[in-house]
CSV table of C-alpha atoms and ligand atoms in Angstrom, one decimal:
chain,number,residue,atom,x,y,z
A,1,UNK,CA,-39.2,14.5,-25.6
A,2,UNK,CA,-36.8,15.2,-22.7
A,3,UNK,CA,-33.7,13.0,-22.9
A,4,UNK,CA,-32.8,11.3,-19.6
A,5,UNK,CA,-29.6,12.6,-18.3
A,6,UNK,CA,-27.2,9.7,-17.5
A,7,UNK,CA,-25.6,10.2,-14.1
A,8,UNK,CA,-21.8,10.8,-14.4
A,9,UNK,CA,-19.9,7.5,-13.8
A,10,UNK,CA,-16.4,7.3,-12.4
A,11,UNK,CA,-14.4,4.4,-14.0
A,12,UNK,CA,-11.5,3.2,-11.8
A,13,UNK,CA,-11.0,-0.3,-13.1
A,14,UNK,CA,-8.2,0.2,-15.7
A,15,UNK,CA,-6.4,-3.0,-14.6
A,16,UNK,CA,-9.5,-5.0,-15.8
A,17,UNK,CA,-9.8,-3.0,-19.0
A,18,UNK,CA,-8.9,0.6,-19.9
A,19,UNK,CA,-11.4,2.7,-21.9
A,20,UNK,CA,-10.8,2.7,-25.6
A,21,UNK,CA,-8.6,5.6,-26.7
A,22,UNK,CA,-9.8,8.0,-29.4
A,23,UNK,CA,-6.7,7.2,-31.4
A,24,UNK,CA,-7.3,3.4,-31.2
A,25,UNK,CA,-10.9,3.9,-32.2
A,26,UNK,CA,-9.9,6.0,-35.2
A,27,UNK,CA,-7.3,3.5,-36.4
A,28,UNK,CA,-9.9,0.7,-36.1
A,29,UNK,CA,-12.5,2.6,-38.1
A,30,UNK,CA,-10.0,3.0,-40.9
A,31,UNK,CA,-9.1,-0.7,-40.8
A,32,UNK,CA,-12.8,-1.8,-40.7
A,33,UNK,CA,-13.4,-0.1,-44.0
A,34,UNK,CA,-10.8,-2.1,-45.8
A,35,UNK,CA,-11.8,-5.3,-47.5
A,36,UNK,CA,-8.6,-7.1,-48.1
A,37,UNK,CA,-7.0,-10.1,-46.4
A,38,UNK,CA,-3.4,-9.1,-45.3
A,39,UNK,CA,-2.1,-12.3,-46.9
A,40,UNK,CA,-3.6,-11.4,-50.3
A,41,UNK,CA,-1.2,-10.0,-53.0
A,42,UNK,CA,-3.7,-7.5,-54.5
A,43,UNK,CA,-3.9,-3.9,-53.6
A,44,UNK,CA,-6.7,-4.4,-51.1
A,45,UNK,CA,-4.6,-7.1,-49.4
A,46,UNK,CA,-1.5,-5.0,-49.4
A,47,UNK,CA,-3.4,-2.1,-47.7
A,48,UNK,CA,-4.5,-4.5,-44.9
A,49,UNK,CA,-0.9,-5.8,-44.6
A,50,UNK,CA,0.4,-2.3,-44.3
A,51,UNK,CA,-1.9,-1.6,-41.4
A,52,UNK,CA,-0.8,-4.8,-39.6
A,53,UNK,CA,2.9,-4.0,-40.2
A,54,UNK,CA,2.5,-0.4,-39.0
A,55,UNK,CA,0.9,-1.7,-35.8
A,56,UNK,CA,3.7,-4.2,-35.4
A,57,UNK,CA,6.2,-1.3,-35.4
A,58,UNK,CA,4.1,0.7,-32.9
A,59,UNK,CA,3.8,-2.3,-30.5
A,60,UNK,CA,7.6,-3.0,-30.8
A,61,UNK,CA,8.2,0.6,-30.0
A,62,UNK,CA,6.4,0.3,-26.7
A,63,UNK,CA,9.0,-2.2,-25.5
A,64,UNK,CA,12.0,-1.2,-27.6
A,65,UNK,CA,12.0,-4.5,-29.6
A,66,UNK,CA,12.6,-5.2,-33.3
A,67,UNK,CA,9.2,-5.3,-35.1
A,68,UNK,CA,9.9,-8.7,-36.6
A,69,UNK,CA,9.9,-10.2,-33.0
A,70,UNK,CA,6.3,-9.2,-32.4
A,71,UNK,CA,3.8,-12.0,-32.9
A,72,UNK,CA,0.1,-10.9,-32.7
A,73,UNK,CA,-2.3,-13.1,-30.8
A,74,UNK,CA,-5.9,-12.8,-29.6
A,75,UNK,CA,-4.8,-11.4,-26.3
A,76,UNK,CA,-2.5,-12.1,-23.4
A,77,UNK,CA,-4.2,-15.3,-22.4
A,78,UNK,CA,-3.2,-16.9,-25.8
A,79,UNK,CA,0.2,-15.3,-25.6
A,80,UNK,CA,0.9,-16.8,-22.2
A,81,UNK,CA,-0.4,-20.2,-23.2
A,82,UNK,CA,1.7,-20.2,-26.4
A,83,UNK,CA,4.9,-19.5,-24.5
A,84,UNK,CA,4.3,-21.9,-21.7
A,85,UNK,CA,3.3,-24.7,-24.1
A,86,UNK,CA,6.6,-24.7,-26.0
A,87,UNK,CA,7.5,-28.3,-26.1
A,88,UNK,CA,11.2,-27.9,-25.7
A,89,UNK,CA,11.0,-26.9,-22.1
A,90,UNK,CA,11.9,-29.7,-19.8
A,91,UNK,CA,10.7,-27.9,-16.7
A,92,UNK,CA,8.6,-24.7,-16.1
A,93,UNK,CA,8.4,-22.6,-13.0
A,94,UNK,CA,5.9,-19.8,-12.4
A,95,UNK,CA,5.4,-17.5,-9.5
A,96,UNK,CA,2.4,-18.0,-7.2
A,97,UNK,CA,1.1,-14.5,-8.0
A,98,UNK,CA,0.9,-15.0,-11.8
A,99,UNK,CA,-2.3,-14.4,-13.7
A,100,UNK,CA,-4.5,-17.6,-14.0
A,101,UNK,CA,-3.6,-17.7,-17.8
A,102,UNK,CA,0.0,-18.4,-16.8
A,103,UNK,CA,-0.8,-20.7,-13.8
A,104,UNK,CA,-3.4,-22.8,-15.6
A,105,UNK,CA,-1.3,-23.1,-18.7
A,106,UNK,CA,1.6,-24.3,-16.5
A,107,UNK,CA,-0.5,-26.8,-14.6
A,108,UNK,CA,-1.8,-28.2,-17.9
A,109,UNK,CA,1.7,-29.2,-18.7
A,110,UNK,CA,1.3,-31.7,-15.9
A,111,UNK,CA,4.9,-32.7,-15.5
A,112,UNK,CA,7.8,-30.8,-14.0
A,113,UNK,CA,5.9,-27.6,-13.1
A,114,UNK,CA,6.8,-25.7,-10.0
A,115,UNK,CA,5.1,-22.7,-8.3
A,116,UNK,CA,7.6,-20.3,-6.8
A,117,UNK,CA,6.7,-18.7,-3.5
A,118,UNK,CA,6.5,-15.0,-2.9
A,119,UNK,CA,7.1,-13.2,0.3
A,120,UNK,CA,4.5,-11.1,2.2
A,121,UNK,CA,5.3,-8.1,-0.1
A,122,UNK,CA,4.4,-10.2,-3.1
A,123,UNK,CA,8.0,-10.4,-4.3
A,124,UNK,CA,9.3,-13.7,-5.8
A,125,UNK,CA,11.6,-15.6,-3.4
A,126,UNK,CA,14.9,-15.4,-5.3
A,127,UNK,CA,16.4,-18.1,-3.1
A,128,UNK,CA,13.6,-20.5,-4.1
A,129,UNK,CA,14.2,-19.5,-7.8
A,130,UNK,CA,17.9,-20.2,-7.5
A,131,UNK,CA,17.2,-23.6,-5.8
A,132,UNK,CA,14.8,-24.6,-8.5
A,133,UNK,CA,17.3,-23.6,-11.3
A,134,UNK,CA,20.0,-25.7,-9.6
A,135,UNK,CA,17.7,-28.6,-9.0
A,136,UNK,CA,16.4,-28.8,-12.6
A,137,UNK,CA,19.7,-28.4,-14.4
A,138,UNK,CA,19.4,-32.0,-15.8
A,139,UNK,CA,16.0,-31.4,-17.4
A,140,UNK,CA,17.3,-29.5,-20.4
A,141,UNK,CA,15.9,-26.1,-21.5
A,142,UNK,CA,13.9,-24.5,-18.7
A,143,UNK,CA,11.4,-21.7,-18.6
A,144,UNK,CA,10.7,-19.3,-15.7
A,145,UNK,CA,7.5,-17.2,-15.9
A,146,UNK,CA,7.3,-14.1,-13.7
A,147,UNK,CA,5.0,-11.1,-14.3
A,148,UNK,CA,6.5,-7.6,-14.4
A,149,UNK,CA,3.7,-6.1,-12.2
A,150,UNK,CA,0.7,-7.6,-10.4
A,151,UNK,CA,-2.8,-6.9,-11.7
A,152,UNK,CA,-4.3,-6.9,-8.2
A,153,UNK,CA,-1.7,-5.1,-6.1
A,154,UNK,CA,0.5,-3.3,-8.7
A,155,UNK,CA,3.6,-4.7,-6.9
A,156,UNK,CA,6.5,-4.6,-9.3
A,157,UNK,CA,8.9,-7.6,-9.4
A,158,UNK,CA,12.7,-7.0,-9.5
A,159,UNK,CA,12.7,-8.1,-13.1
A,160,UNK,CA,16.3,-7.1,-13.8
A,161,UNK,CA,17.6,-9.2,-10.9
A,162,UNK,CA,15.4,-12.1,-11.8
A,163,UNK,CA,16.5,-12.0,-15.4
A,164,UNK,CA,20.2,-12.1,-14.4
A,165,UNK,CA,19.6,-15.1,-12.1
A,166,UNK,CA,17.7,-17.0,-14.8
A,167,UNK,CA,20.4,-16.2,-17.4
A,168,UNK,CA,23.2,-17.3,-15.1
A,169,UNK,CA,21.5,-20.7,-15.0
A,170,UNK,CA,21.0,-20.8,-18.7
A,171,UNK,CA,17.2,-20.9,-18.5
A,172,UNK,CA,14.7,-18.7,-20.3
A,173,UNK,CA,12.6,-15.9,-18.8
A,174,UNK,CA,9.0,-15.2,-19.8
A,175,UNK,CA,7.6,-11.9,-18.4
A,176,UNK,CA,3.8,-11.2,-18.5
A,177,UNK,CA,4.1,-7.4,-18.9
A,178,UNK,CA,0.4,-6.8,-19.4
A,179,UNK,CA,0.0,-4.5,-16.4
A,180,UNK,CA,3.4,-2.9,-16.7
A,181,UNK,CA,3.2,-1.8,-20.3
A,182,UNK,CA,2.8,2.0,-20.6
A,183,UNK,CA,3.4,2.3,-16.8
A,184,UNK,CA,7.1,1.4,-16.5
A,185,UNK,CA,9.9,1.6,-19.0
A,186,UNK,CA,10.4,-1.7,-20.7
A,187,UNK,CA,13.5,-2.1,-22.8
A,188,UNK,CA,13.8,-5.6,-24.4
A,189,UNK,CA,17.1,-4.6,-26.0
A,190,UNK,CA,18.6,-4.2,-22.5
A,191,UNK,CA,17.0,-7.0,-20.4
A,192,UNK,CA,17.7,-10.7,-21.0
A,193,UNK,CA,14.0,-11.5,-21.3
A,194,UNK,CA,13.2,-14.3,-23.8
A,195,UNK,CA,9.4,-13.7,-24.1
A,196,UNK,CA,7.2,-10.8,-23.2
A,197,UNK,CA,3.4,-10.8,-23.1
A,198,UNK,CA,1.3,-7.7,-23.9
A,199,UNK,CA,-2.5,-7.1,-24.0
A,200,UNK,CA,-4.2,-4.4,-26.1
A,201,UNK,CA,-7.2,-3.7,-23.8
A,202,UNK,CA,-5.1,-2.9,-20.8
A,203,UNK,CA,-3.5,0.1,-22.6
A,204,UNK,CA,-6.5,1.6,-24.2
A,205,UNK,CA,-6.8,-0.6,-27.3
A,206,UNK,CA,-9.7,-3.0,-28.1
A,207,UNK,CA,-10.3,-6.4,-26.5
A,208,UNK,CA,-9.1,-9.5,-28.3
A,209,UNK,CA,-5.7,-8.4,-29.4
A,210,UNK,CA,-2.3,-9.0,-27.8
A,211,UNK,CA,1.2,-10.1,-28.6
A,212,UNK,CA,4.2,-12.2,-27.7
A,213,UNK,CA,7.4,-10.3,-28.1
A,214,UNK,CA,10.5,-12.5,-28.6
A,215,UNK,CA,13.5,-11.1,-26.9
A,216,UNK,CA,17.0,-12.3,-26.2
A,217,UNK,CA,17.2,-16.1,-26.5
A,218,UNK,CA,13.5,-16.3,-27.0
A,219,UNK,CA,12.6,-18.0,-30.2
A,220,UNK,CA,9.1,-19.4,-30.5
A,221,UNK,CA,9.0,-22.8,-32.2
A,222,UNK,CA,5.6,-24.3,-31.6
A,223,UNK,CA,2.5,-22.4,-32.6
A,224,UNK,CA,-0.6,-23.0,-30.6
A,225,UNK,CA,-2.8,-22.5,-33.6
A,226,UNK,CA,-1.7,-24.2,-36.8
A,227,UNK,CA,-3.0,-23.8,-40.3
A,228,UNK,CA,-2.1,-20.9,-42.5
A,229,UNK,CA,1.4,-19.4,-42.4
A,230,UNK,CA,0.5,-16.1,-40.7
A,231,UNK,CA,2.7,-14.4,-38.2
A,232,UNK,CA,5.9,-16.1,-39.6
A,233,UNK,CA,4.1,-19.5,-39.1
A,234,UNK,CA,3.9,-18.8,-35.4
A,235,UNK,CA,0.2,-18.1,-35.1
A,236,UNK,CA,-2.2,-19.3,-37.8
A,237,UNK,CA,-5.4,-17.5,-38.6
A,238,UNK,CA,-6.3,-14.4,-40.6
A,239,UNK,CA,-5.1,-11.4,-38.6
A,240,UNK,CA,-7.6,-9.4,-36.6
A,241,UNK,CA,-6.7,-6.3,-38.7
A,242,UNK,CA,-8.9,-3.8,-36.9
A,243,UNK,CA,-8.0,-5.1,-33.5
A,244,UNK,CA,-4.3,-5.0,-34.3
A,245,UNK,CA,-4.7,-1.5,-35.7
A,246,UNK,CA,-6.3,-0.3,-32.5
A,247,UNK,CA,-3.7,-2.1,-30.4
A,248,UNK,CA,-0.9,-0.4,-32.4
A,249,UNK,CA,-2.4,3.1,-31.9
A,250,UNK,CA,-2.9,2.4,-28.2
A,251,UNK,CA,0.7,1.2,-27.9
A,252,UNK,CA,2.0,4.4,-29.4
A,253,UNK,CA,0.0,6.5,-27.0
A,254,UNK,CA,0.9,4.3,-24.0
A,255,UNK,CA,4.6,4.6,-24.9
A,256,UNK,CA,4.3,8.4,-24.7
A,257,UNK,CA,2.8,8.2,-21.3
A,258,UNK,CA,5.3,6.1,-19.4
A,259,UNK,CA,7.3,9.2,-18.3
A,260,UNK,CA,4.1,10.9,-16.9
A,261,UNK,CA,3.0,8.0,-14.6
A,262,UNK,CA,3.8,10.5,-11.8
A,263,UNK,CA,0.5,12.2,-12.5
A,264,UNK,CA,-1.4,9.0,-11.6
A,265,UNK,CA,0.9,8.3,-8.7
A,266,UNK,CA,0.0,11.8,-7.2
A,267,UNK,CA,-3.7,10.9,-7.5
A,268,UNK,CA,-3.0,7.6,-5.8
A,269,UNK,CA,-1.2,9.4,-2.9
A,270,UNK,CA,-4.2,11.7,-2.5
A,271,UNK,CA,-6.6,8.7,-2.4
A,272,UNK,CA,-4.4,6.9,0.1
A,273,UNK,CA,-4.1,9.9,2.4
A,274,UNK,CA,-7.8,10.8,2.3
A,275,UNK,CA,-9.0,7.2,2.5
A,276,UNK,CA,-6.9,6.4,5.5
A,277,UNK,CA,-8.1,9.6,7.2
A,278,UNK,CA,-11.7,8.5,6.7
A,279,UNK,CA,-11.1,4.8,7.4
A,280,UNK,CA,-8.2,4.5,9.8
A,281,UNK,CA,-8.6,0.7,9.8
A,282,UNK,CA,-7.8,0.6,6.0
A,283,UNK,CA,-4.7,-1.4,5.1
A,284,UNK,CA,-2.8,-0.4,1.9
A,285,UNK,CA,-1.5,-3.6,0.4
A,286,UNK,CA,2.1,-3.3,-0.8
A,287,UNK,CA,2.7,0.0,0.9
A,288,UNK,CA,6.4,1.0,0.8
A,289,UNK,CA,6.9,-1.4,-2.1
A,290,UNK,CA,7.7,-0.5,-5.6
A,291,UNK,CA,4.2,-0.5,-7.1
A,292,UNK,CA,2.5,0.7,-10.3
A,293,UNK,CA,1.6,4.3,-10.0
A,294,UNK,CA,-1.9,3.7,-11.2
A,295,UNK,CA,-2.9,0.9,-8.8
A,296,UNK,CA,-4.2,0.9,-5.2
A,297,UNK,CA,-5.2,-2.2,-3.4
A,298,UNK,CA,-6.7,-1.5,-0.1
A,299,UNK,CA,-8.4,-3.8,2.5
A,300,UNK,CA,-11.0,-2.9,5.1
A,301,UNK,CA,-10.8,-5.6,7.7
A,302,UNK,CA,-14.3,-6.9,8.7
A,303,UNK,CA,-15.9,-5.6,5.5
A,304,UNK,CA,-16.8,-7.8,2.5
A,305,UNK,CA,-15.3,-6.6,-0.8
A,306,UNK,CA,-18.1,-7.9,-2.9
A,307,UNK,CA,-20.7,-5.9,-0.9
A,308,UNK,CA,-18.6,-2.8,-1.2
A,309,UNK,CA,-18.1,-3.2,-4.9
A,310,UNK,CA,-21.8,-3.2,-5.4
A,311,UNK,CA,-22.3,-0.3,-3.1
A,312,UNK,CA,-19.7,1.7,-5.0
A,313,UNK,CA,-21.3,0.7,-8.3
A,314,UNK,CA,-24.7,2.0,-7.1
A,315,UNK,CA,-22.9,5.2,-6.1
A,316,UNK,CA,-21.6,5.6,-9.6
A,317,UNK,CA,-18.0,4.3,-9.1
A,318,UNK,CA,-16.6,1.3,-10.9
A,319,UNK,CA,-13.9,-0.5,-9.0
A,320,UNK,CA,-13.2,-4.1,-8.3
A,321,UNK,CA,-12.6,-6.5,-5.5
A,322,UNK,CA,-9.1,-8.1,-5.6
A,323,UNK,CA,-8.9,-9.5,-9.1
A,324,UNK,CA,-11.4,-9.0,-11.8
A,325,UNK,CA,-14.1,-11.5,-11.4
A,326,UNK,CA,-14.5,-14.0,-14.2
A,327,UNK,CA,-17.9,-14.8,-15.6
A,328,UNK,CA,-19.4,-12.5,-13.0
A,329,UNK,CA,-18.2,-14.8,-10.2
A,330,UNK,CA,-15.8,-13.3,-7.7
A,331,UNK,CA,-13.1,-15.9,-6.7
A,332,UNK,CA,-10.8,-15.7,-3.7
A,333,UNK,CA,-7.6,-13.9,-4.5
A,334,UNK,CA,-4.8,-16.4,-5.0
A,335,UNK,CA,-2.5,-13.4,-5.1
A,336,UNK,CA,-3.3,-12.1,-1.6
A,337,UNK,CA,-3.3,-15.7,-0.3
A,338,UNK,CA,0.1,-16.4,-1.9
A,339,UNK,CA,1.4,-13.3,0.0
A,340,UNK,CA,0.2,-15.0,3.2
A,341,UNK,CA,-2.2,-12.1,4.0
A,342,UNK,CA,-4.8,-13.0,6.6
A,343,UNK,CA,-8.5,-13.9,5.9
A,344,UNK,CA,-9.7,-10.4,7.0
A,345,UNK,CA,-7.5,-8.8,4.3
A,346,UNK,CA,-8.1,-11.3,1.6
A,347,UNK,CA,-11.9,-11.0,1.8
A,348,UNK,CA,-12.0,-7.2,2.1
A,349,UNK,CA,-9.5,-6.0,-0.5
A,350,UNK,CA,-10.7,-3.5,-3.1
A,351,UNK,CA,-8.7,-2.5,-6.2
A,352,UNK,CA,-8.8,1.0,-7.5
A,353,UNK,CA,-6.9,1.4,-10.8
A,354,UNK,CA,-6.5,4.5,-12.9
A,355,UNK,CA,-5.3,5.4,-16.3
A,356,UNK,CA,-5.1,7.8,-19.2
A,357,UNK,CA,-8.5,9.4,-18.8
A,358,UNK,CA,-8.6,9.6,-15.0
A,359,UNK,CA,-8.9,13.1,-13.6
A,360,UNK,CA,-8.9,14.9,-10.2
A,361,UNK,CA,-12.7,15.1,-10.5
A,362,UNK,CA,-12.9,11.3,-10.7
A,363,UNK,CA,-11.0,11.1,-7.4
A,364,UNK,CA,-13.3,13.8,-5.9
A,365,UNK,CA,-16.2,11.6,-6.8
A,366,UNK,CA,-14.5,8.4,-5.5
A,367,UNK,CA,-13.8,10.1,-2.1
A,368,UNK,CA,-17.4,11.4,-1.9
A,369,UNK,CA,-18.7,7.9,-2.6
A,370,UNK,CA,-16.3,6.4,-0.1
A,371,UNK,CA,-17.6,8.6,2.6
A,372,UNK,CA,-21.2,7.7,1.8
A,373,UNK,CA,-20.5,3.9,1.4
A,374,UNK,CA,-18.5,3.7,4.6
A,375,UNK,CA,-21.3,5.3,6.7
A,376,UNK,CA,-23.8,2.7,5.4
A,377,UNK,CA,-21.4,-0.2,5.5
A,378,UNK,CA,-20.4,0.6,9.1
A,379,UNK,CA,-24.1,0.9,10.1
A,380,UNK,CA,-24.7,-2.5,8.3
A,381,UNK,CA,-21.8,-4.1,10.2
A,382,UNK,CA,-23.1,-2.9,13.5
A,383,UNK,CA,-26.5,-4.3,12.9
A,384,UNK,CA,-25.2,-7.7,11.6
B,1,LIG,N1,-2.0,-11.3,-17.6
B,1,LIG,C1,-2.3,-10.3,-16.7
B,1,LIG,C2,-1.4,-9.8,-15.7
B,1,LIG,C3,-3.6,-9.7,-16.7
B,1,LIG,O1,-4.0,-8.8,-15.9
B,1,LIG,C4,-4.5,-10.2,-17.7
B,1,LIG,C5,-5.9,-9.6,-17.8
B,1,LIG,N2,-6.6,-9.6,-16.6
B,1,LIG,C6,-4.1,-11.2,-18.6
B,1,LIG,C7,-2.9,-11.7,-18.5
B,1,LIG,C8,-5.0,-11.7,-19.7
B,1,LIG,O2,-5.2,-10.8,-20.7
B,1,LIG,P1,-6.2,-10.9,-21.9
B,1,LIG,O3,-7.5,-10.4,-21.4
B,1,LIG,O4,-5.7,-10.1,-23.0
B,1,LIG,O5,-6.3,-12.4,-22.3
């Protein structure tokens, strides 16, 4: 029998999920073969516990935190919800470009929640933040939630500056660092960040694992899930040992790659230069801004992103339109809208995101597909 040869695919959607790293897979296979519960005192239990604690050290190492401050969760969504639901906060503010897991968790609080505006570069308006901090002083302990880098545009927030402003007003800062981890240096021992969110599958670990890292002034008090005393009573439920093992291994690899982000940045520069030569109407979102080296958000006014994503998929290239669609449904990008970008940009933005396994050949194939897709798309637009 002749085996069908699968056509080569080019995966450029790392901000949605990065492919599993070999090291993570290996660590998971070892963990899957263990039979113990990490809370059990017998030898089998102790082996499982050792795996969880080794992973805790690896994840802490990624952000220069103490391992005891890492609380494992089922992912970043749970981590964000846990932080934002802490009952002691009298008021919560989140930027308008946060991930829905932050925005929806904040809205669920119902009372005293404010959405901070961003400017047309996607940067949080520091004046509005300061006004909010002054105006809510009487409300007791307050929480500000600002992401390190945006999942759609890659735009990096001035976290140091934000952290200083928040500290000066004696509030707490939560940073969703899901997209920044492994791509920028994160040092929790240096920054006054109270809580940091991480996700395993964005750095080459498995889905379904994440963490809250408690930093300076960040003490979790209210678990979202209650029951057993796992994770220092901060997150009940038997640990996802294999998931955590894979997360730990991926965190260690990602920590080693932060310094070499320039490799991806060079690939992105090549894409930007060649794309804009082929499609002079293309608009690079966040150009000139401090952006993640792996992310390119580019709009093609008059095109429809959803149609282009399908065309690229058929041409063997996986990329996404604006944010990752949820349940197969592509929603309008609240991020691009919050930046005040016009309709033409919002509906035509594509996201190309690279990572640890992306090669020059992947970019050759992307550019080849781009040329083909654009010819057909232009023809379609002329007929329509
Ligand atoms: N925050 C950001 C910035 C993200 O990009 C994502 C994933 N798209 C999440 C939170 C949610 O992560 P998880 O899938 O681990 O729940």
